[in-house]
Amino acid sequence: MKKRVFVFILFIILLVLGSIFIYVKFDNKPIDKKENKEISFKLNLKYPKFEKSSVSLIMVGDCLIHGSIYDDAKENGRYNFYKMVDLVKPKIKEYDLAFYNQESILGGTALGLSSYPTFNSPQEVGDAFIDMGFNLVSLANNHTLDRGRKAIQSSLTYWKSKNGIMTAGSYESEEDRTTPRIMEKNGVKYALLSYTTTTNGIPVPKDAPYLVDVYEKNKVKEDIERLKGKADLIMVAMHWGEEYTHVPNSSQKEIAQYLASLGVNIVIGHHPHVIQPVEFIGDTMVIYSLGNFISSQYGTEKLTGLEMSVNIEKMVFNDLVSLSLNNPKASLVYTYSVKDRYRHSYRLYPYKMLNDDILKDYKSYYEKYMNIVLSMGANIEKDWKKTL
């Protein structure tokens, strides 16, 4: 009996000493022996940090302003392109980020406007596109050098004067070219790079290669590395491929694989002037060609452009950041024109607003071009009215 009492008393002593040790260990406060207080301890837990944010993105193709288009826009000595794009504006406005390729350089009227084969367009084109909601602009293509340095400088001065617009592919200096351009929307930091694989045989100035960014593997890798750890979303616009073909060539596929291996999130293709497929290489979305957004080229395939949209979701768990591309959707837009005695009139129509008077057999064209978009197996939703 005495032995049991001794063991019990020893257990109580050990329990008290243990409680005191735990209290001092976790609370790290001195014990006040003078006060008759119940001894307790506090366990301070560090809760995990979780954040979620997202941005919406829409991408369209080439803005190729032929002479007949800027002639139609001319009003009292100025150029009004707003009326041509009013039907597509509401959709573009829905998105946080909106991309397009400015195929014909915006050198402005002071240099003299020109059409194919060496383009120079009114800067009012940019005003209309900014008004629509476009804030990502590719400037590297086979027509960048069409009108020389003066047109490029005038274009860059114009874009630089516009707040909140990110351009890529043409720069004022090498320092300007290699300085990372990163913006943020809804907590997502994004960056855009742009390259062309052709300049139509026009030599790039040796003393100013930064005027147009020509694709080179090592240069591209260095550019992307500068963005790693700083930008959540890395987009690369590629002016590549063969004109007027719906099938991406081996060079496009090789470049797409390489960009995906470097961690690019979205590859945005243009130059063929017609729609090409969309596919995913791992987590990288590759749009081989968006086709023309607006132009006066002949043929329904050249007057039909792809509008590709996606939601970008960023999740942060403690120090780990993940990015996912969700809910990709594809829709089509058509450049409608009608000619009177004096000139053509142009207007962009979403395919869902077409009828047979505007484009005969438009439903069959829709299926044809949408099948091309989906031909490489990408799981993409058709943005189309159920009534059709």
CSV table of C-alpha atoms in Angstrom, one decimal:
chain,number,residue,atom,x,y,z
A,1,MET,CA,0.0,0.0,0.0
A,2,LYS,CA,2.8,2.4,1.0
A,3,LYS,CA,4.6,1.5,-2.3
A,4,ARG,CA,1.4,2.4,-4.3
A,5,VAL,CA,1.1,5.8,-2.5
A,6,PHE,CA,4.8,6.5,-3.1
A,7,VAL,CA,4.4,5.8,-6.9
A,8,PHE,CA,1.2,7.9,-7.0
A,9,ILE,CA,2.9,10.9,-5.3
A,10,LEU,CA,5.9,10.5,-7.6
A,11,PHE,CA,3.6,10.5,-10.6
A,12,ILE,CA,1.9,13.7,-9.5
A,13,ILE,CA,5.3,15.4,-9.0
A,14,LEU,CA,6.4,14.4,-12.4
A,15,LEU,CA,3.2,15.6,-13.9
A,16,VAL,CA,3.5,19.0,-12.3
A,17,LEU,CA,7.2,19.3,-13.3
A,18,GLY,CA,6.2,18.3,-16.8
A,19,SER,CA,3.5,20.9,-17.0
A,20,ILE,CA,5.9,23.6,-15.8
A,21,PHE,CA,8.4,22.5,-18.5
A,22,ILE,CA,5.8,22.6,-21.3
A,23,TYR,CA,4.5,26.0,-20.1
A,24,VAL,CA,8.0,27.5,-20.1
A,25,LYS,CA,8.9,25.9,-23.4
A,26,PHE,CA,5.9,27.1,-25.3
A,27,ASP,CA,4.9,30.3,-23.6
A,28,ASN,CA,8.4,31.5,-22.7
A,29,LYS,CA,7.1,33.6,-19.8
A,30,PRO,CA,8.6,33.6,-16.3
A,31,ILE,CA,6.5,31.8,-13.6
A,32,ASP,CA,5.3,34.1,-10.8
A,33,LYS,CA,5.4,31.9,-7.7
A,34,LYS,CA,3.7,34.6,-5.6
A,35,GLU,CA,0.5,34.4,-7.5
A,36,ASN,CA,-1.8,31.4,-7.0
A,37,LYS,CA,-2.6,30.8,-10.7
A,38,GLU,CA,-3.4,27.7,-12.6
A,39,ILE,CA,-0.5,26.8,-14.8
A,40,SER,CA,-1.3,26.5,-18.5
A,41,PHE,CA,0.4,26.7,-21.8
A,42,LYS,CA,-0.3,28.1,-25.2
A,43,LEU,CA,0.5,26.4,-28.5
A,44,ASN,CA,1.0,29.0,-31.2
A,45,LEU,CA,0.2,27.4,-34.6
A,46,LYS,CA,1.4,28.9,-37.9
A,47,TYR,CA,-1.6,28.5,-40.2
A,48,PRO,CA,-0.8,27.8,-44.0
A,49,LYS,CA,-1.1,30.7,-46.4
A,50,PHE,CA,-3.5,30.2,-49.3
A,51,GLU,CA,-4.4,32.7,-52.0
A,52,LYS,CA,-6.3,32.4,-55.2
A,53,SER,CA,-6.5,35.0,-58.1
A,54,SER,CA,-7.4,34.9,-61.8
A,55,VAL,CA,-7.4,36.9,-65.0
A,56,SER,CA,-9.3,36.4,-68.2
A,57,LEU,CA,-7.6,36.6,-71.6
A,58,ILE,CA,-8.8,36.9,-75.2
A,59,MET,CA,-6.6,36.7,-78.3
A,60,VAL,CA,-7.2,37.6,-81.9
A,61,GLY,CA,-5.0,37.7,-85.0
A,62,ASP,CA,-3.8,40.2,-87.6
A,63,CYS,CA,-4.9,43.7,-87.9
A,64,LEU,CA,-3.9,44.2,-91.6
A,65,ILE,CA,-5.0,47.6,-92.8
A,66,HIS,CA,-5.1,47.7,-96.6
A,67,GLY,CA,-5.7,51.0,-98.5
A,68,SER,CA,-9.4,50.2,-99.0
A,69,ILE,CA,-9.9,49.9,-95.3
A,70,TYR,CA,-8.3,53.2,-94.3
A,71,ASP,CA,-10.1,54.9,-97.3
A,72,ASP,CA,-13.4,53.6,-95.8
A,73,ALA,CA,-12.4,55.0,-92.4
A,74,LYS,CA,-11.6,58.5,-93.7
A,75,GLU,CA,-13.9,61.2,-92.5
A,76,ASN,CA,-13.2,64.9,-92.9
A,77,GLY,CA,-9.4,64.5,-93.1
A,78,ARG,CA,-9.3,62.1,-90.1
A,79,TYR,CA,-9.8,58.3,-89.7
A,80,ASN,CA,-12.6,56.7,-87.8
A,81,PHE,CA,-12.3,52.9,-87.3
A,82,TYR,CA,-14.7,52.7,-84.4
A,83,LYS,CA,-17.7,52.0,-86.7
A,84,MET,CA,-15.9,49.0,-88.2
A,85,VAL,CA,-15.5,47.2,-84.9
A,86,ASP,CA,-18.5,48.2,-82.8
A,87,LEU,CA,-20.1,44.8,-83.0
A,88,VAL,CA,-17.1,42.9,-81.6
A,89,LYS,CA,-16.2,45.6,-79.0
A,90,PRO,CA,-18.6,44.3,-76.2
A,91,LYS,CA,-17.0,40.9,-76.2
A,92,ILE,CA,-13.5,42.1,-76.1
A,93,LYS,CA,-14.4,44.5,-73.2
A,94,GLU,CA,-15.4,41.5,-71.1
A,95,TYR,CA,-11.8,40.4,-70.6
A,96,ASP,CA,-9.1,41.6,-68.3
A,97,LEU,CA,-6.4,41.1,-71.0
A,98,ALA,CA,-6.8,41.3,-74.8
A,99,PHE,CA,-4.1,40.5,-77.4
A,100,TYR,CA,-3.8,41.3,-81.1
A,101,ASN,CA,-1.1,41.5,-83.7
A,102,GLN,CA,-0.6,44.9,-85.3
A,103,GLU,CA,0.5,43.6,-88.7
A,104,SER,CA,0.7,46.9,-90.6
A,105,ILE,CA,2.9,49.4,-88.7
A,106,LEU,CA,1.2,52.5,-87.2
A,107,GLY,CA,3.7,55.1,-88.6
A,108,GLY,CA,0.9,57.6,-89.0
A,109,THR,CA,-0.3,60.0,-91.7
A,110,ALA,CA,2.7,62.4,-91.5
A,111,LEU,CA,4.9,59.7,-93.2
A,112,GLY,CA,2.3,59.0,-95.9
A,113,LEU,CA,-0.1,56.1,-95.7
A,114,SER,CA,0.6,53.0,-97.8
A,115,SER,CA,-0.8,49.5,-98.5
A,116,TYR,CA,0.5,46.2,-99.8
A,117,PRO,CA,3.4,45.4,-100.2
A,118,THR,CA,4.9,48.0,-97.8
A,119,PHE,CA,2.3,49.0,-95.3
A,120,ASN,CA,1.9,52.2,-93.2
A,121,SER,CA,-1.3,52.8,-91.3
A,122,PRO,CA,-3.1,55.6,-89.5
A,123,GLN,CA,-2.5,55.7,-85.8
A,124,GLU,CA,-6.2,56.0,-85.3
A,125,VAL,CA,-6.3,52.3,-85.8
A,126,GLY,CA,-4.6,51.9,-82.4
A,127,ASP,CA,-7.1,54.3,-80.9
A,128,ALA,CA,-10.0,52.1,-81.9
A,129,PHE,CA,-8.3,48.9,-80.7
A,130,ILE,CA,-7.5,50.4,-77.3
A,131,ASP,CA,-11.1,51.6,-77.1
A,132,MET,CA,-12.2,48.0,-77.7
A,133,GLY,CA,-10.1,46.9,-74.7
A,134,PHE,CA,-6.9,45.6,-76.3
A,135,ASN,CA,-3.9,46.0,-74.0
A,136,LEU,CA,-1.4,43.4,-75.4
A,137,VAL,CA,0.0,44.3,-78.8
A,138,SER,CA,2.5,42.3,-80.9
A,139,LEU,CA,4.8,44.5,-83.1
A,140,ALA,CA,7.2,41.9,-84.5
A,141,ASN,CA,6.2,40.6,-88.0
A,142,ASN,CA,7.2,40.5,-91.6
A,143,HIS,CA,6.0,44.1,-92.2
A,144,THR,CA,7.7,45.8,-89.2
A,145,LEU,CA,10.5,47.1,-91.4
A,146,ASP,CA,8.3,48.0,-94.4
A,147,ARG,CA,8.7,51.8,-94.1
A,148,GLY,CA,12.1,51.9,-92.3
A,149,ARG,CA,13.3,53.5,-89.0
A,150,LYS,CA,11.1,56.6,-89.1
A,151,ALA,CA,7.9,54.6,-89.2
A,152,ILE,CA,9.1,52.3,-86.4
A,153,GLN,CA,10.1,55.2,-84.2
A,154,SER,CA,6.7,56.9,-84.9
A,155,SER,CA,4.9,53.7,-84.0
A,156,LEU,CA,6.9,53.2,-80.8
A,157,THR,CA,6.3,56.9,-79.8
A,158,TYR,CA,2.6,56.4,-80.3
A,159,TRP,CA,2.4,53.2,-78.2
A,160,LYS,CA,4.6,54.6,-75.5
A,161,SER,CA,2.1,57.5,-75.0
A,162,LYS,CA,-0.7,55.0,-74.2
A,163,ASN,CA,-1.1,54.0,-70.5
A,164,GLY,CA,-1.6,50.4,-69.6
A,165,ILE,CA,-0.7,49.0,-73.0
A,166,MET,CA,2.0,46.3,-73.2
A,167,THR,CA,3.8,46.0,-76.6
A,168,ALA,CA,6.4,43.5,-77.6
A,169,GLY,CA,8.7,42.8,-80.5
A,170,SER,CA,10.0,46.2,-81.5
A,171,TYR,CA,12.1,48.5,-79.2
A,172,GLU,CA,13.9,51.8,-79.0
A,173,SER,CA,17.2,50.3,-77.9
A,174,GLU,CA,18.9,47.1,-76.8
A,175,GLU,CA,18.5,48.2,-73.2
A,176,ASP,CA,14.8,48.7,-73.8
A,177,ARG,CA,14.6,45.2,-75.4
A,178,THR,CA,16.3,43.4,-72.5
A,179,THR,CA,14.5,45.2,-69.7
A,180,PRO,CA,11.7,42.9,-68.5
A,181,ARG,CA,8.2,44.3,-69.0
A,182,ILE,CA,5.9,43.0,-66.4
A,183,MET,CA,2.4,44.2,-65.5
A,184,GLU,CA,-0.1,43.0,-62.9
A,185,LYS,CA,-3.8,42.4,-63.0
A,186,ASN,CA,-5.9,40.9,-60.2
A,187,GLY,CA,-2.8,39.7,-58.5
A,188,VAL,CA,-1.4,37.9,-61.6
A,189,LYS,CA,1.9,39.2,-63.0
A,190,TYR,CA,2.2,38.8,-66.7
A,191,ALA,CA,4.7,39.4,-69.5
A,192,LEU,CA,4.6,39.3,-73.3
A,193,LEU,CA,7.5,38.6,-75.7
A,194,SER,CA,7.1,38.7,-79.5
A,195,TYR,CA,9.3,37.4,-82.3
A,196,THR,CA,9.1,37.0,-86.1
A,197,THR,CA,10.8,34.3,-88.3
A,198,THR,CA,10.7,36.5,-91.4
A,199,THR,CA,11.1,40.1,-92.5
A,200,ASN,CA,10.2,39.7,-96.2
A,201,GLY,CA,13.8,39.8,-97.1
A,202,ILE,CA,14.3,43.3,-95.7
A,203,PRO,CA,17.6,43.2,-93.8
A,204,VAL,CA,17.5,44.0,-90.1
A,205,PRO,CA,19.8,47.0,-89.4
A,206,LYS,CA,23.0,45.7,-88.0
A,207,ASP,CA,23.4,48.7,-85.7
A,208,ALA,CA,19.8,48.4,-84.5
A,209,PRO,CA,18.6,44.7,-84.4
A,210,TYR,CA,16.2,45.7,-81.6
A,211,LEU,CA,13.9,47.4,-84.0
A,212,VAL,CA,12.3,44.1,-84.8
A,213,ASP,CA,12.8,40.9,-82.7
A,214,VAL,CA,13.8,38.1,-85.0
A,215,TYR,CA,13.5,34.6,-83.5
A,216,GLU,CA,16.8,33.0,-82.3
A,217,LYS,CA,16.8,30.1,-79.9
A,218,ASN,CA,19.5,31.4,-77.5
A,219,LYS,CA,18.1,34.9,-77.5
A,220,VAL,CA,14.6,33.7,-76.7
A,221,LYS,CA,15.9,31.5,-73.9
A,222,GLU,CA,17.8,34.4,-72.3
A,223,ASP,CA,14.7,36.6,-72.6
A,224,ILE,CA,12.5,34.0,-70.9
A,225,GLU,CA,15.1,33.4,-68.2
A,226,ARG,CA,14.9,37.1,-67.3
A,227,LEU,CA,11.2,36.7,-66.6
A,228,LYS,CA,11.4,33.5,-64.5
A,229,GLY,CA,10.5,34.1,-60.9
A,230,LYS,CA,9.2,37.6,-61.7
A,231,ALA,CA,6.2,36.9,-64.0
A,232,ASP,CA,3.5,34.4,-63.2
A,233,LEU,CA,2.2,34.3,-66.8
A,234,ILE,CA,4.6,34.3,-69.8
A,235,MET,CA,3.1,34.7,-73.2
A,236,VAL,CA,5.1,34.5,-76.5
A,237,ALA,CA,3.7,35.8,-79.7
A,238,MET,CA,5.2,34.0,-82.8
A,239,HIS,CA,5.0,35.3,-86.4
A,240,TRP,CA,5.7,32.1,-88.1
A,241,GLY,CA,4.5,29.4,-90.5
A,242,GLU,CA,3.4,29.4,-94.2
A,243,GLU,CA,0.8,31.8,-95.5
A,244,TYR,CA,-2.6,30.6,-96.4
A,245,THR,CA,-2.3,27.0,-95.1
A,246,HIS,CA,-4.4,25.6,-92.3
A,247,VAL,CA,-1.7,23.1,-91.2
A,248,PRO,CA,1.2,24.1,-89.0
A,249,ASN,CA,4.6,23.1,-90.5
A,250,SER,CA,7.5,21.3,-88.9
A,251,SER,CA,9.2,24.5,-88.0
A,252,GLN,CA,6.2,25.8,-86.0
A,253,LYS,CA,5.9,22.5,-84.2
A,254,GLU,CA,9.6,22.5,-83.3
A,255,ILE,CA,9.5,26.1,-82.0
A,256,ALA,CA,6.3,25.3,-80.0
A,257,GLN,CA,8.0,22.3,-78.4
A,258,TYR,CA,11.0,24.4,-77.5
A,259,LEU,CA,9.0,27.3,-76.0
A,260,ALA,CA,7.0,24.8,-74.0
A,261,SER,CA,10.2,23.3,-72.6
A,262,LEU,CA,11.3,26.7,-71.5
A,263,GLY,CA,8.2,27.1,-69.4
A,264,VAL,CA,6.1,29.4,-71.6
A,265,ASN,CA,2.4,29.4,-70.7
A,266,ILE,CA,0.8,30.5,-73.9
A,267,VAL,CA,2.2,30.6,-77.5
A,268,ILE,CA,0.2,32.9,-79.7
A,269,GLY,CA,0.7,32.3,-83.4
A,270,HIS,CA,0.0,34.5,-86.4
A,271,HIS,CA,1.2,35.2,-90.0
A,272,PRO,CA,-0.6,32.5,-92.1
A,273,HIS,CA,-3.6,34.8,-92.4
A,274,VAL,CA,-5.9,31.8,-91.9
A,275,ILE,CA,-6.9,29.7,-88.9
A,276,GLN,CA,-4.7,26.9,-87.7
A,277,PRO,CA,-5.3,24.4,-84.8
A,278,VAL,CA,-4.9,24.8,-81.1
A,279,GLU,CA,-3.1,22.2,-79.0
A,280,PHE,CA,-1.7,21.8,-75.5
A,281,ILE,CA,1.9,20.7,-75.1
A,282,GLY,CA,2.0,19.7,-71.5
A,283,ASP,CA,0.6,22.7,-69.7
A,284,THR,CA,1.5,25.1,-72.6
A,285,MET,CA,-1.3,26.3,-74.8
A,286,VAL,CA,-0.2,26.7,-78.4
A,287,ILE,CA,-2.4,28.6,-80.9
A,288,TYR,CA,-0.7,28.0,-84.2
A,289,SER,CA,-2.5,30.8,-86.1
A,290,LEU,CA,-5.4,33.1,-85.2
A,291,GLY,CA,-5.8,34.2,-88.8
A,292,ASN,CA,-6.9,37.7,-89.8
A,293,PHE,CA,-8.9,39.8,-87.4
A,294,ILE,CA,-9.5,42.5,-90.0
A,295,SER,CA,-8.2,42.7,-93.5
A,296,SER,CA,-9.4,43.1,-97.1
A,297,GLN,CA,-7.8,39.9,-98.4
A,298,TYR,CA,-10.0,37.8,-100.7
A,299,GLY,CA,-11.6,34.5,-99.7
A,300,THR,CA,-13.7,33.5,-96.7
A,301,GLU,CA,-10.8,31.7,-95.1
A,302,LYS,CA,-8.8,34.9,-95.0
A,303,LEU,CA,-11.8,37.0,-93.8
A,304,THR,CA,-12.5,34.6,-90.9
A,305,GLY,CA,-10.4,35.0,-87.7
A,306,LEU,CA,-10.2,33.0,-84.5
A,307,GLU,CA,-11.1,34.6,-81.1
A,308,MET,CA,-9.4,32.3,-78.5
A,309,SER,CA,-10.1,32.9,-74.8
A,310,VAL,CA,-8.9,31.3,-71.5
A,311,ASN,CA,-9.0,32.0,-67.8
A,312,ILE,CA,-5.7,32.0,-66.0
A,313,GLU,CA,-5.9,30.9,-62.4
A,314,LYS,CA,-3.1,31.5,-59.9
A,315,MET,CA,-2.9,29.7,-56.6
A,316,VAL,CA,-0.4,30.4,-53.8
A,317,PHE,CA,0.1,27.9,-51.0
A,318,ASN,CA,2.8,29.2,-48.6
A,319,ASP,CA,5.7,29.9,-51.0
A,320,LEU,CA,4.5,27.5,-53.7
A,321,VAL,CA,2.9,29.2,-56.8
A,322,SER,CA,0.9,27.2,-59.4
A,323,LEU,CA,-0.7,28.5,-62.6
A,324,SER,CA,-3.4,26.8,-64.6
A,325,LEU,CA,-5.2,27.6,-67.9
A,326,ASN,CA,-8.9,26.9,-67.5
A,327,ASN,CA,-12.1,27.0,-69.6
A,328,PRO,CA,-10.6,27.6,-73.1
A,329,LYS,CA,-13.2,28.8,-75.6
A,330,ALA,CA,-13.1,29.4,-79.3
A,331,SER,CA,-15.3,31.7,-81.4
A,332,LEU,CA,-15.0,33.2,-84.9
A,333,VAL,CA,-15.2,36.7,-86.3
A,334,TYR,CA,-15.8,37.7,-90.0
A,335,THR,CA,-14.7,40.8,-91.9
A,336,TYR,CA,-17.7,41.8,-94.0
A,337,SER,CA,-17.4,44.2,-96.9
A,338,VAL,CA,-19.7,45.6,-99.4
A,339,LYS,CA,-18.8,47.8,-102.4
A,340,ASP,CA,-20.7,50.7,-103.8
A,341,ARG,CA,-19.7,52.9,-106.8
A,342,TYR,CA,-16.9,54.6,-104.9
A,343,ARG,CA,-15.5,52.4,-102.2
A,344,HIS,CA,-15.7,49.4,-100.0
A,345,SER,CA,-17.4,49.5,-96.6
A,346,TYR,CA,-16.1,47.2,-93.8
A,347,ARG,CA,-17.5,45.8,-90.6
A,348,LEU,CA,-16.5,43.0,-88.2
A,349,TYR,CA,-19.2,40.5,-87.3
A,350,PRO,CA,-19.1,37.8,-84.7
A,351,TYR,CA,-20.1,34.6,-86.5
A,352,LYS,CA,-23.0,34.2,-84.0
A,353,MET,CA,-24.5,37.5,-85.5
A,354,LEU,CA,-24.2,36.4,-89.1
A,355,ASN,CA,-27.0,35.4,-91.5
A,356,ASP,CA,-27.1,34.1,-95.1
A,357,ASP,CA,-27.4,37.7,-96.4
A,358,ILE,CA,-24.1,38.7,-94.9
A,359,LEU,CA,-22.3,35.4,-95.6
A,360,LYS,CA,-24.1,32.6,-97.5
A,361,ASP,CA,-23.7,29.2,-95.9
A,362,TYR,CA,-22.1,30.8,-92.8
A,363,LYS,CA,-23.0,27.8,-90.7
A,364,SER,CA,-21.1,25.4,-92.8
A,365,TYR,CA,-18.1,27.8,-92.8
A,366,TYR,CA,-18.4,27.9,-89.0
A,367,GLU,CA,-18.1,24.1,-88.7
A,368,LYS,CA,-15.3,24.0,-91.3
A,369,TYR,CA,-13.1,26.4,-89.4
A,370,MET,CA,-14.0,25.2,-86.0
A,371,ASN,CA,-13.0,21.7,-87.0
A,372,ILE,CA,-9.6,23.0,-88.0
A,373,VAL,CA,-9.2,24.7,-84.6
A,374,LEU,CA,-10.0,21.4,-82.8
A,375,SER,CA,-8.2,19.1,-85.3
A,376,MET,CA,-5.2,18.5,-83.0
A,377,GLY,CA,-7.3,17.3,-80.1
A,378,ALA,CA,-7.4,20.3,-77.8
A,379,ASN,CA,-10.4,20.2,-75.4
A,380,ILE,CA,-12.0,23.5,-76.3
A,381,GLU,CA,-15.5,24.8,-75.8
A,382,LYS,CA,-17.3,26.3,-78.8
A,383,ASP,CA,-18.6,29.7,-77.9
A,384,TRP,CA,-21.8,29.5,-80.0
A,385,LYS,CA,-25.5,30.0,-79.6
A,386,LYS,CA,-27.5,26.9,-78.9
A,387,THR,CA,-30.1,28.0,-81.4
A,388,LEU,CA,-27.6,27.3,-84.2
